[in-house]
Amino acid sequence: MSTSDRSLTPDVTAIIKATVPALEAHGLAITTEMYHRLLADPAISELFDPTHQSKGTQPRALAMAVLAYAKNIDNLGVMGSAVERIAQKHVSLEILPEHYPHVATALLGAIQHVLGAAATPAILDAWGRAYWALADILMGREHQLYDVSTHAEGGWTGWRTFRIVQAIPLCENVTTLELRPTDGKPVIKAVPGQYVGVDLDIPDHGRTRRNYSITSRPNHDSYTISVRHVQDGTVSSWLNSQSCEGHEVRLSPPAGNFILPEHFDTSVAFVFAGIGATSMIGMIEDLAARPQAPAVSIVQIAHSRETAPFATRLAEIVRNSGGRITLDTRLTSIDGRPDAEWIATRIPHSATIYLCGPVGFMRDTIQGLSKTGIPADHLRYETFGPDTGVTD
């Protein structure tokens, strides 16, 4: 399809919107078939986390994204935050322009396979145009992000080799890994809240890729990531063992837009469950170090004290804050899982609220907080893996 064929004309947008009922009924079947086709190519399959495929979260997230795109095809401005999140994720996994045609072929083939005769030439042509219109937006933004990383101090292009120099237990089920570049040169000073793409070649398993939040303070020497051990998880088991020390991994430059603004007009609250703490700890430390920072409320939810990440660091931050930062810890093994009403009693309703944790927790919390009178536009959230719609 040529560039001139990618325009979203009124006829094209009308056809796309007319397919919304079909996407509501068959969207998951279409995206599942699309990934089946994509993953048949080994060069493409290594770009994806097999866990998200086996659990169905990746196809489900894409089905929701495709449906949202179809519903808003004539008002793409409302898709801005979603597009930015996708672009950031793409650059962390080194998605390149040459990957996009593979996805187009798989998507259109899946639409035709699932819908059969209902996938008329006009519908397939409209979806081809719609796909490439969005792809052009994503590739343009990704080009900008790649360019920024390349020219930043300590920056690089593509994958860069790092060594796991230390694997230190953080709490009962989490290990912090220190990663240093093998070339000894500086690295990009990450913004608190960002993550890195990690390309691993695990002994007796093979190559795979993951994203992990950066948990070290910003510096030009190294990064740390903190990884929760998942039962039967090959990658997390290896990273939580001492045997990973000394091994080389490859990192993409820091990415992600779940970060703090330069200035705040409100107080700030952080609400996280379990390993969701990894995306928050850097932002909390950043605010603790700002002389003119607003008041900060922290709600940490963990199974037990032994499994609460960064408990010592958080206690020290609170102790040194002069009362500006408060911390409430909820241990679910003792007090059970909190509901949104309990959380709302621990944070100012006027605060800007940052959320991270399991998808079910965030869905219940976001929906529940809105019922307590907290404005939806005060909520910021980060999902680990595909976004399966925590606000739906």
CSV table of C-alpha atoms in Angstrom, one decimal:
chain,number,residue,atom,x,y,z
A,1,MET,CA,0.0,0.0,0.0
A,2,SER,CA,1.5,3.4,-1.0
A,3,THR,CA,1.6,6.4,1.2
A,4,SER,CA,-1.2,8.0,-0.8
A,5,ASP,CA,-3.4,5.0,0.1
A,6,ARG,CA,-3.1,5.6,3.8
A,7,SER,CA,-5.4,8.6,4.2
A,8,LEU,CA,-8.5,8.4,6.4
A,9,THR,CA,-11.2,9.7,4.1
A,10,PRO,CA,-14.8,10.1,5.2
A,11,ASP,CA,-15.7,6.9,3.4
A,12,VAL,CA,-12.9,4.9,5.2
A,13,THR,CA,-13.9,6.2,8.6
A,14,ALA,CA,-17.5,5.4,8.0
A,15,ILE,CA,-16.6,1.8,7.1
A,16,ILE,CA,-14.3,1.5,10.1
A,17,LYS,CA,-17.1,2.7,12.5
A,18,ALA,CA,-19.5,0.3,10.9
A,19,THR,CA,-17.3,-2.6,11.9
A,20,VAL,CA,-17.5,-1.8,15.6
A,21,PRO,CA,-20.3,-4.3,16.3
A,22,ALA,CA,-18.2,-7.0,14.6
A,23,LEU,CA,-15.2,-6.1,16.7
A,24,GLU,CA,-17.2,-6.2,19.8
A,25,ALA,CA,-18.3,-9.7,19.0
A,26,HIS,CA,-15.2,-11.1,17.4
A,27,GLY,CA,-12.3,-8.8,18.3
A,28,LEU,CA,-10.6,-11.2,20.6
A,29,ALA,CA,-10.8,-14.0,18.1
A,30,ILE,CA,-9.3,-11.7,15.5
A,31,THR,CA,-6.3,-10.6,17.6
A,32,THR,CA,-5.7,-14.2,18.8
A,33,GLU,CA,-5.5,-15.4,15.2
A,34,MET,CA,-3.3,-12.4,14.4
A,35,TYR,CA,-0.8,-13.3,17.1
A,36,HIS,CA,-0.9,-17.0,16.0
A,37,ARG,CA,0.2,-15.8,12.5
A,38,LEU,CA,2.8,-13.4,13.8
A,39,LEU,CA,4.4,-15.9,16.2
A,40,ALA,CA,4.9,-18.4,13.5
A,41,ASP,CA,7.8,-16.3,12.4
A,42,PRO,CA,10.7,-16.8,14.9
A,43,ALA,CA,12.2,-13.4,14.1
A,44,ILE,CA,8.9,-11.8,15.2
A,45,SER,CA,8.0,-14.1,18.0
A,46,GLU,CA,11.1,-13.1,20.0
A,47,LEU,CA,9.7,-9.6,20.3
A,48,PHE,CA,6.8,-10.8,22.4
A,49,ASP,CA,6.5,-12.1,26.0
A,50,PRO,CA,5.2,-15.7,25.8
A,51,THR,CA,3.6,-15.4,29.2
A,52,HIS,CA,1.3,-12.7,27.9
A,53,GLN,CA,0.4,-14.9,25.0
A,54,SER,CA,-0.3,-18.0,27.2
A,55,LYS,CA,-2.4,-16.0,29.6
A,56,GLY,CA,-4.2,-14.3,26.7
A,57,THR,CA,-3.5,-10.8,28.0
A,58,GLN,CA,-1.7,-9.6,24.9
A,59,PRO,CA,-4.6,-10.6,22.5
A,60,ARG,CA,-7.1,-9.2,24.9
A,61,ALA,CA,-5.3,-5.9,25.3
A,62,LEU,CA,-4.9,-5.5,21.5
A,63,ALA,CA,-8.6,-6.3,20.9
A,64,MET,CA,-9.5,-3.5,23.3
A,65,ALA,CA,-7.1,-1.1,21.6
A,66,VAL,CA,-8.4,-2.0,18.1
A,67,LEU,CA,-12.0,-1.5,19.3
A,68,ALA,CA,-11.1,1.9,20.9
A,69,TYR,CA,-9.3,2.9,17.7
A,70,ALA,CA,-12.4,2.0,15.6
A,71,LYS,CA,-14.8,3.9,17.9
A,72,ASN,CA,-12.6,7.0,17.8
A,73,ILE,CA,-11.3,6.8,14.2
A,74,ASP,CA,-12.9,10.2,13.5
A,75,ASN,CA,-11.5,11.8,16.7
A,76,LEU,CA,-8.0,10.4,17.2
A,77,GLY,CA,-7.0,13.2,19.7
A,78,VAL,CA,-8.6,11.2,22.5
A,79,MET,CA,-6.2,8.3,21.7
A,80,GLY,CA,-3.1,10.5,22.4
A,81,SER,CA,-2.2,9.0,25.8
A,82,ALA,CA,-2.7,5.4,24.5
A,83,VAL,CA,-0.6,6.1,21.4
A,84,GLU,CA,2.2,7.5,23.6
A,85,ARG,CA,2.1,4.5,25.9
A,86,ILE,CA,2.3,2.1,22.9
A,87,ALA,CA,5.2,4.1,21.3
A,88,GLN,CA,7.1,4.1,24.6
A,89,LYS,CA,6.6,0.3,24.9
A,90,HIS,CA,7.7,-0.2,21.3
A,91,VAL,CA,11.0,1.6,21.7
A,92,SER,CA,11.8,-0.3,24.8
A,93,LEU,CA,11.5,-3.5,22.8
A,94,GLU,CA,13.2,-2.1,19.7
A,95,ILE,CA,10.2,-2.3,17.4
A,96,LEU,CA,11.4,-0.9,14.1
A,97,PRO,CA,9.6,0.2,10.9
A,98,GLU,CA,10.4,-3.1,9.2
A,99,HIS,CA,8.3,-4.9,11.7
A,100,TYR,CA,5.1,-3.0,10.8
A,101,PRO,CA,4.3,-4.8,7.5
A,102,HIS,CA,4.4,-8.2,9.3
A,103,VAL,CA,1.7,-6.9,11.7
A,104,ALA,CA,-0.4,-5.5,8.8
A,105,THR,CA,-0.3,-8.8,6.9
A,106,ALA,CA,-1.2,-10.8,10.1
A,107,LEU,CA,-4.0,-8.4,11.1
A,108,LEU,CA,-5.7,-8.3,7.7
A,109,GLY,CA,-5.4,-12.0,7.3
A,110,ALA,CA,-6.9,-12.6,10.7
A,111,ILE,CA,-9.8,-10.3,10.0
A,112,GLN,CA,-10.5,-12.2,6.8
A,113,HIS,CA,-10.1,-15.6,8.5
A,114,VAL,CA,-12.4,-14.8,11.4
A,115,LEU,CA,-15.1,-12.8,9.6
A,116,GLY,CA,-15.1,-14.9,6.4
A,117,ALA,CA,-17.4,-13.5,3.7
A,118,ALA,CA,-18.3,-10.5,5.9
A,119,ALA,CA,-14.8,-9.2,5.4
A,120,THR,CA,-15.5,-7.6,2.1
A,121,PRO,CA,-12.8,-6.1,-0.1
A,122,ALA,CA,-14.0,-2.7,1.0
A,123,ILE,CA,-13.7,-3.5,4.7
A,124,LEU,CA,-10.2,-5.0,4.2
A,125,ASP,CA,-9.1,-2.0,2.2
A,126,ALA,CA,-10.5,0.4,4.9
A,127,TRP,CA,-8.7,-1.5,7.7
A,128,GLY,CA,-5.5,-1.6,5.7
A,129,ARG,CA,-5.7,2.2,5.4
A,130,ALA,CA,-6.6,2.6,9.1
A,131,TYR,CA,-3.8,0.4,10.2
A,132,TRP,CA,-1.2,2.3,8.2
A,133,ALA,CA,-2.6,5.7,9.3
A,134,LEU,CA,-2.0,4.6,12.9
A,135,ALA,CA,1.3,3.0,12.1
A,136,ASP,CA,2.6,6.2,10.6
A,137,ILE,CA,1.7,8.1,13.8
A,138,LEU,CA,3.5,5.5,15.9
A,139,MET,CA,6.6,5.3,13.7
A,140,GLY,CA,6.9,9.0,13.7
A,141,ARG,CA,6.7,9.2,17.4
A,142,GLU,CA,9.1,6.2,17.8
A,143,HIS,CA,11.6,7.9,15.5
A,144,GLN,CA,11.6,10.9,17.8
A,145,LEU,CA,12.1,8.8,20.9
A,146,TYR,CA,14.9,6.8,19.3
A,147,ASP,CA,16.6,10.1,18.2
A,148,VAL,CA,16.4,11.5,21.8
A,149,SER,CA,17.9,8.3,23.3
A,150,THR,CA,20.7,8.3,20.7
A,151,HIS,CA,21.8,11.9,21.3
A,152,ALA,CA,21.3,12.0,25.1
A,153,GLU,CA,24.4,12.0,27.4
A,154,GLY,CA,25.3,8.3,27.8
A,155,GLY,CA,22.8,7.5,25.0
A,156,TRP,CA,22.8,4.7,22.5
A,157,THR,CA,20.9,3.1,19.6
A,158,GLY,CA,19.6,-0.4,19.6
A,159,TRP,CA,20.6,-3.0,22.2
A,160,ARG,CA,23.6,-2.4,24.5
A,161,THR,CA,25.4,-5.1,26.5
A,162,PHE,CA,25.3,-4.9,30.3
A,163,ARG,CA,26.5,-7.3,32.9
A,164,ILE,CA,24.6,-8.4,36.0
A,165,VAL,CA,27.2,-7.4,38.6
A,166,GLN,CA,25.1,-8.1,41.7
A,167,ALA,CA,21.9,-9.9,42.6
A,168,ILE,CA,20.8,-8.8,46.1
A,169,PRO,CA,17.7,-10.1,47.8
A,170,LEU,CA,15.4,-7.1,48.4
A,171,CYS,CA,12.7,-8.9,50.4
A,172,GLU,CA,11.4,-12.5,50.6
A,173,ASN,CA,10.3,-12.8,46.9
A,174,VAL,CA,12.1,-10.0,45.2
A,175,THR,CA,15.8,-9.6,44.0
A,176,THR,CA,17.4,-6.3,43.0
A,177,LEU,CA,19.9,-6.6,40.1
A,178,GLU,CA,22.6,-4.1,39.4
A,179,LEU,CA,23.4,-3.8,35.7
A,180,ARG,CA,26.5,-2.1,34.4
A,181,PRO,CA,27.5,-1.5,30.7
A,182,THR,CA,30.3,-3.8,29.6
A,183,ASP,CA,31.9,-1.0,27.6
A,184,GLY,CA,32.5,1.1,30.8
A,185,LYS,CA,30.9,4.2,29.2
A,186,PRO,CA,28.2,6.4,30.8
A,187,VAL,CA,24.5,5.5,30.5
A,188,ILE,CA,21.5,7.7,30.1
A,189,LYS,CA,20.3,9.3,33.4
A,190,ALA,CA,16.9,7.8,33.6
A,191,VAL,CA,13.8,9.7,34.7
A,192,PRO,CA,12.2,8.3,37.8
A,193,GLY,CA,9.4,6.0,36.8
A,194,GLN,CA,10.9,4.9,33.6
A,195,TYR,CA,11.7,1.3,32.6
A,196,VAL,CA,14.2,-0.6,30.4
A,197,GLY,CA,13.7,-3.3,27.9
A,198,VAL,CA,15.9,-6.3,28.8
A,199,ASP,CA,16.9,-8.9,26.2
A,200,LEU,CA,18.0,-12.1,28.0
A,201,ASP,CA,19.6,-15.3,26.8
A,202,ILE,CA,18.8,-17.7,29.7
A,203,PRO,CA,20.9,-20.9,29.9
A,204,ASP,CA,18.9,-24.0,28.7
A,205,HIS,CA,15.9,-21.7,27.9
A,206,GLY,CA,16.9,-19.3,25.1
A,207,ARG,CA,16.3,-15.7,24.3
A,208,THR,CA,13.4,-13.6,25.6
A,209,ARG,CA,12.6,-10.0,26.3
A,210,ARG,CA,11.0,-8.3,29.3
A,211,ASN,CA,10.4,-4.7,30.6
A,212,TYR,CA,11.5,-3.8,34.1
A,213,SER,CA,11.1,-0.6,36.1
A,214,ILE,CA,14.4,1.2,37.0
A,215,THR,CA,14.7,1.3,40.8
A,216,SER,CA,18.0,3.0,41.2
A,217,ARG,CA,18.5,6.7,41.8
A,218,PRO,CA,19.2,8.6,38.5
A,219,ASN,CA,22.9,8.3,37.6
A,220,HIS,CA,25.2,7.9,34.6
A,221,ASP,CA,26.9,4.6,35.8
A,222,SER,CA,24.4,1.8,36.1
A,223,TYR,CA,20.8,0.8,36.5
A,224,THR,CA,19.1,-1.5,39.0
A,225,ILE,CA,15.9,-3.4,38.4
A,226,SER,CA,13.9,-5.3,41.1
A,227,VAL,CA,12.3,-8.5,40.0
A,228,ARG,CA,9.6,-10.5,41.8
A,229,HIS,CA,9.9,-14.3,41.7
A,230,VAL,CA,6.9,-15.8,40.0
A,231,GLN,CA,6.3,-19.4,40.8
A,232,ASP,CA,7.2,-21.6,37.8
A,233,GLY,CA,8.4,-18.4,36.0
A,234,THR,CA,11.6,-19.3,34.0
A,235,VAL,CA,12.8,-15.7,33.7
A,236,SER,CA,12.0,-14.5,37.2
A,237,SER,CA,13.4,-17.7,38.7
A,238,TRP,CA,16.7,-17.2,37.0
A,239,LEU,CA,16.9,-13.5,37.8
A,240,ASN,CA,16.1,-14.3,41.5
A,241,SER,CA,19.0,-16.8,41.7
A,242,GLN,CA,22.7,-16.1,42.3
A,243,SER,CA,23.5,-18.0,39.1
A,244,CYS,CA,22.6,-15.0,37.0
A,245,GLU,CA,25.4,-12.9,38.5
A,246,GLY,CA,28.2,-12.3,35.9
A,247,HIS,CA,25.9,-13.0,32.9
A,248,GLU,CA,25.5,-10.5,30.2
A,249,VAL,CA,22.1,-9.1,29.1
A,250,ARG,CA,21.2,-6.4,26.6
A,251,LEU,CA,19.3,-3.3,27.4
A,252,SER,CA,17.3,-0.8,25.4
A,253,PRO,CA,17.5,2.9,26.5
A,254,PRO,CA,15.1,4.0,29.3
A,255,ALA,CA,11.5,4.5,28.2
A,256,GLY,CA,8.1,5.2,29.6
A,257,ASN,CA,5.9,8.3,30.3
A,258,PHE,CA,4.7,7.3,33.8
A,259,ILE,CA,6.7,10.1,35.3
A,260,LEU,CA,6.3,13.1,37.5
A,261,PRO,CA,5.6,16.6,36.1
A,262,GLU,CA,8.2,19.3,36.8
A,263,HIS,CA,5.7,21.2,38.9
A,264,PHE,CA,2.7,20.3,41.0
A,265,ASP,CA,-0.5,22.3,41.8
A,266,THR,CA,-1.7,19.6,44.2
A,267,SER,CA,-0.4,17.2,46.9
A,268,VAL,CA,0.6,13.8,45.6
A,269,ALA,CA,-0.4,10.2,46.6
A,270,PHE,CA,1.2,6.9,45.6
A,271,VAL,CA,-0.9,3.8,45.9
A,272,PHE,CA,0.8,0.5,45.0
A,273,ALA,CA,0.3,-3.2,45.6
A,274,GLY,CA,3.1,-5.8,45.6
A,275,ILE,CA,5.8,-5.3,43.0
A,276,GLY,CA,4.0,-2.2,41.8
A,277,ALA,CA,6.3,-0.4,44.2
A,278,THR,CA,9.1,-0.7,41.6
A,279,SER,CA,7.6,2.0,39.4
A,280,MET,CA,7.0,4.3,42.3
A,281,ILE,CA,10.1,4.2,44.4
A,282,GLY,CA,12.1,6.5,42.1
A,283,MET,CA,9.4,9.1,42.0
A,284,ILE,CA,9.0,9.0,45.8
A,285,GLU,CA,12.7,9.5,46.3
A,286,ASP,CA,12.6,12.3,43.7
A,287,LEU,CA,9.9,14.2,45.5
A,288,ALA,CA,11.6,13.6,48.9
A,289,ALA,CA,14.7,15.3,47.5
A,290,ARG,CA,12.9,18.3,46.0
A,291,PRO,CA,13.1,21.3,48.4
A,292,GLN,CA,9.8,22.8,47.1
A,293,ALA,CA,7.9,19.5,46.7
A,294,PRO,CA,4.3,19.1,47.8
A,295,ALA,CA,3.0,16.8,50.6
A,296,VAL,CA,3.2,13.1,49.7
A,297,SER,CA,0.9,10.3,50.9
A,298,ILE,CA,2.0,6.7,50.4
A,299,VAL,CA,-0.2,3.6,50.6
A,300,GLN,CA,1.7,0.3,50.3
A,301,ILE,CA,-0.2,-2.9,50.1
A,302,ALA,CA,1.7,-6.2,50.5
A,303,HIS,CA,1.0,-9.7,51.7
A,304,SER,CA,3.4,-9.5,54.6
A,305,ARG,CA,6.2,-7.4,56.0
A,306,GLU,CA,8.6,-10.0,54.6
A,307,THR,CA,7.3,-9.5,51.1
A,308,ALA,CA,6.9,-5.7,51.1
A,309,PRO,CA,9.5,-4.3,48.6
A,310,PHE,CA,11.5,-1.2,49.7
A,311,ALA,CA,10.0,-1.2,53.2
A,312,THR,CA,13.3,0.0,54.7
A,313,ARG,CA,13.9,2.7,52.1
A,314,LEU,CA,10.3,4.0,52.5
A,315,ALA,CA,10.6,4.1,56.3
A,316,GLU,CA,13.8,6.1,56.0
A,317,ILE,CA,12.3,8.5,53.5
A,318,VAL,CA,9.3,9.1,55.8
A,319,ARG,CA,11.6,9.5,58.8
A,320,ASN,CA,13.7,12.1,57.1
A,321,SER,CA,10.8,14.1,55.6
A,322,GLY,CA,9.9,16.2,58.6
A,323,GLY,CA,6.3,15.1,58.4
A,324,ARG,CA,5.8,16.0,54.7
A,325,ILE,CA,5.6,12.4,53.6
A,326,THR,CA,3.3,9.8,55.3
A,327,LEU,CA,3.1,6.1,54.8
A,328,ASP,CA,0.3,3.6,55.4
A,329,THR,CA,1.1,0.0,55.0
A,330,ARG,CA,-1.7,-2.6,54.6
A,331,LEU,CA,-0.7,-6.2,55.1
A,332,THR,CA,-3.3,-8.4,53.4
A,333,SER,CA,-2.2,-11.6,55.4
A,334,ILE,CA,-3.4,-9.8,58.5
A,335,ASP,CA,-6.0,-7.2,57.5
A,336,GLY,CA,-7.2,-8.6,54.1
A,337,ARG,CA,-7.3,-6.7,50.8
A,338,PRO,CA,-8.3,-3.1,51.1
A,339,ASP,CA,-11.2,-1.7,49.1
A,340,ALA,CA,-11.2,1.8,47.5
A,341,GLU,CA,-13.1,3.3,50.4
A,342,TRP,CA,-10.3,2.3,52.8
A,343,ILE,CA,-7.7,3.7,50.4
A,344,ALA,CA,-9.6,7.0,50.0
A,345,THR,CA,-9.5,7.6,53.8
A,346,ARG,CA,-5.6,7.5,53.6
A,347,ILE,CA,-5.1,10.1,50.8
A,348,PRO,CA,-6.3,13.7,50.2
A,349,HIS,CA,-9.1,13.7,47.6
A,350,SER,CA,-7.6,16.7,45.9
A,351,ALA,CA,-4.2,14.9,45.4
A,352,THR,CA,-2.8,13.7,42.1
A,353,ILE,CA,-2.8,9.9,42.6
A,354,TYR,CA,-0.3,7.5,41.1
A,355,LEU,CA,-1.4,3.8,41.0
A,356,CYS,CA,0.4,0.6,40.1
A,357,GLY,CA,-0.2,-3.1,40.9
A,358,PRO,CA,-2.1,-6.1,39.5
A,359,VAL,CA,-4.7,-5.3,36.9
A,360,GLY,CA,-7.6,-6.5,39.0
A,361,PHE,CA,-6.4,-4.3,41.9
A,362,MET,CA,-6.1,-1.2,39.8
A,363,ARG,CA,-9.5,-1.8,38.1
A,364,ASP,CA,-11.3,-2.1,41.4
A,365,THR,CA,-9.3,0.8,42.9
A,366,ILE,CA,-9.8,3.2,40.0
A,367,GLN,CA,-13.5,2.5,39.7
A,368,GLY,CA,-13.9,2.6,43.4
A,369,LEU,CA,-12.1,5.8,44.0
A,370,SER,CA,-14.2,7.6,41.5
A,371,LYS,CA,-17.3,6.6,43.6
A,372,THR,CA,-15.7,8.3,46.6
A,373,GLY,CA,-15.7,11.6,44.9
A,374,ILE,CA,-12.1,11.6,43.7
A,375,PRO,CA,-12.0,13.1,40.1
A,376,ALA,CA,-11.0,10.7,37.4
A,377,ASP,CA,-8.6,13.2,35.9
A,378,HIS,CA,-6.5,13.1,39.2
A,379,LEU,CA,-5.6,9.4,38.6
A,380,ARG,CA,-2.4,8.3,36.9
A,381,TYR,CA,-1.6,4.6,36.4
A,382,GLU,CA,0.9,2.2,35.0
A,383,THR,CA,0.3,-1.4,34.0
A,384,PHE,CA,2.9,-4.1,33.8
A,385,GLY,CA,2.5,-5.8,30.5
A,386,PRO,CA,-0.5,-5.3,28.1
A,387,ASP,CA,-3.1,-2.7,29.2
A,388,THR,CA,-6.3,-4.8,29.5
A,389,GLY,CA,-8.5,-1.8,30.4
A,390,VAL,CA,-8.3,-1.0,34.1
A,391,THR,CA,-10.7,1.9,33.6
A,392,ASP,CA,-13.4,-0.2,31.9
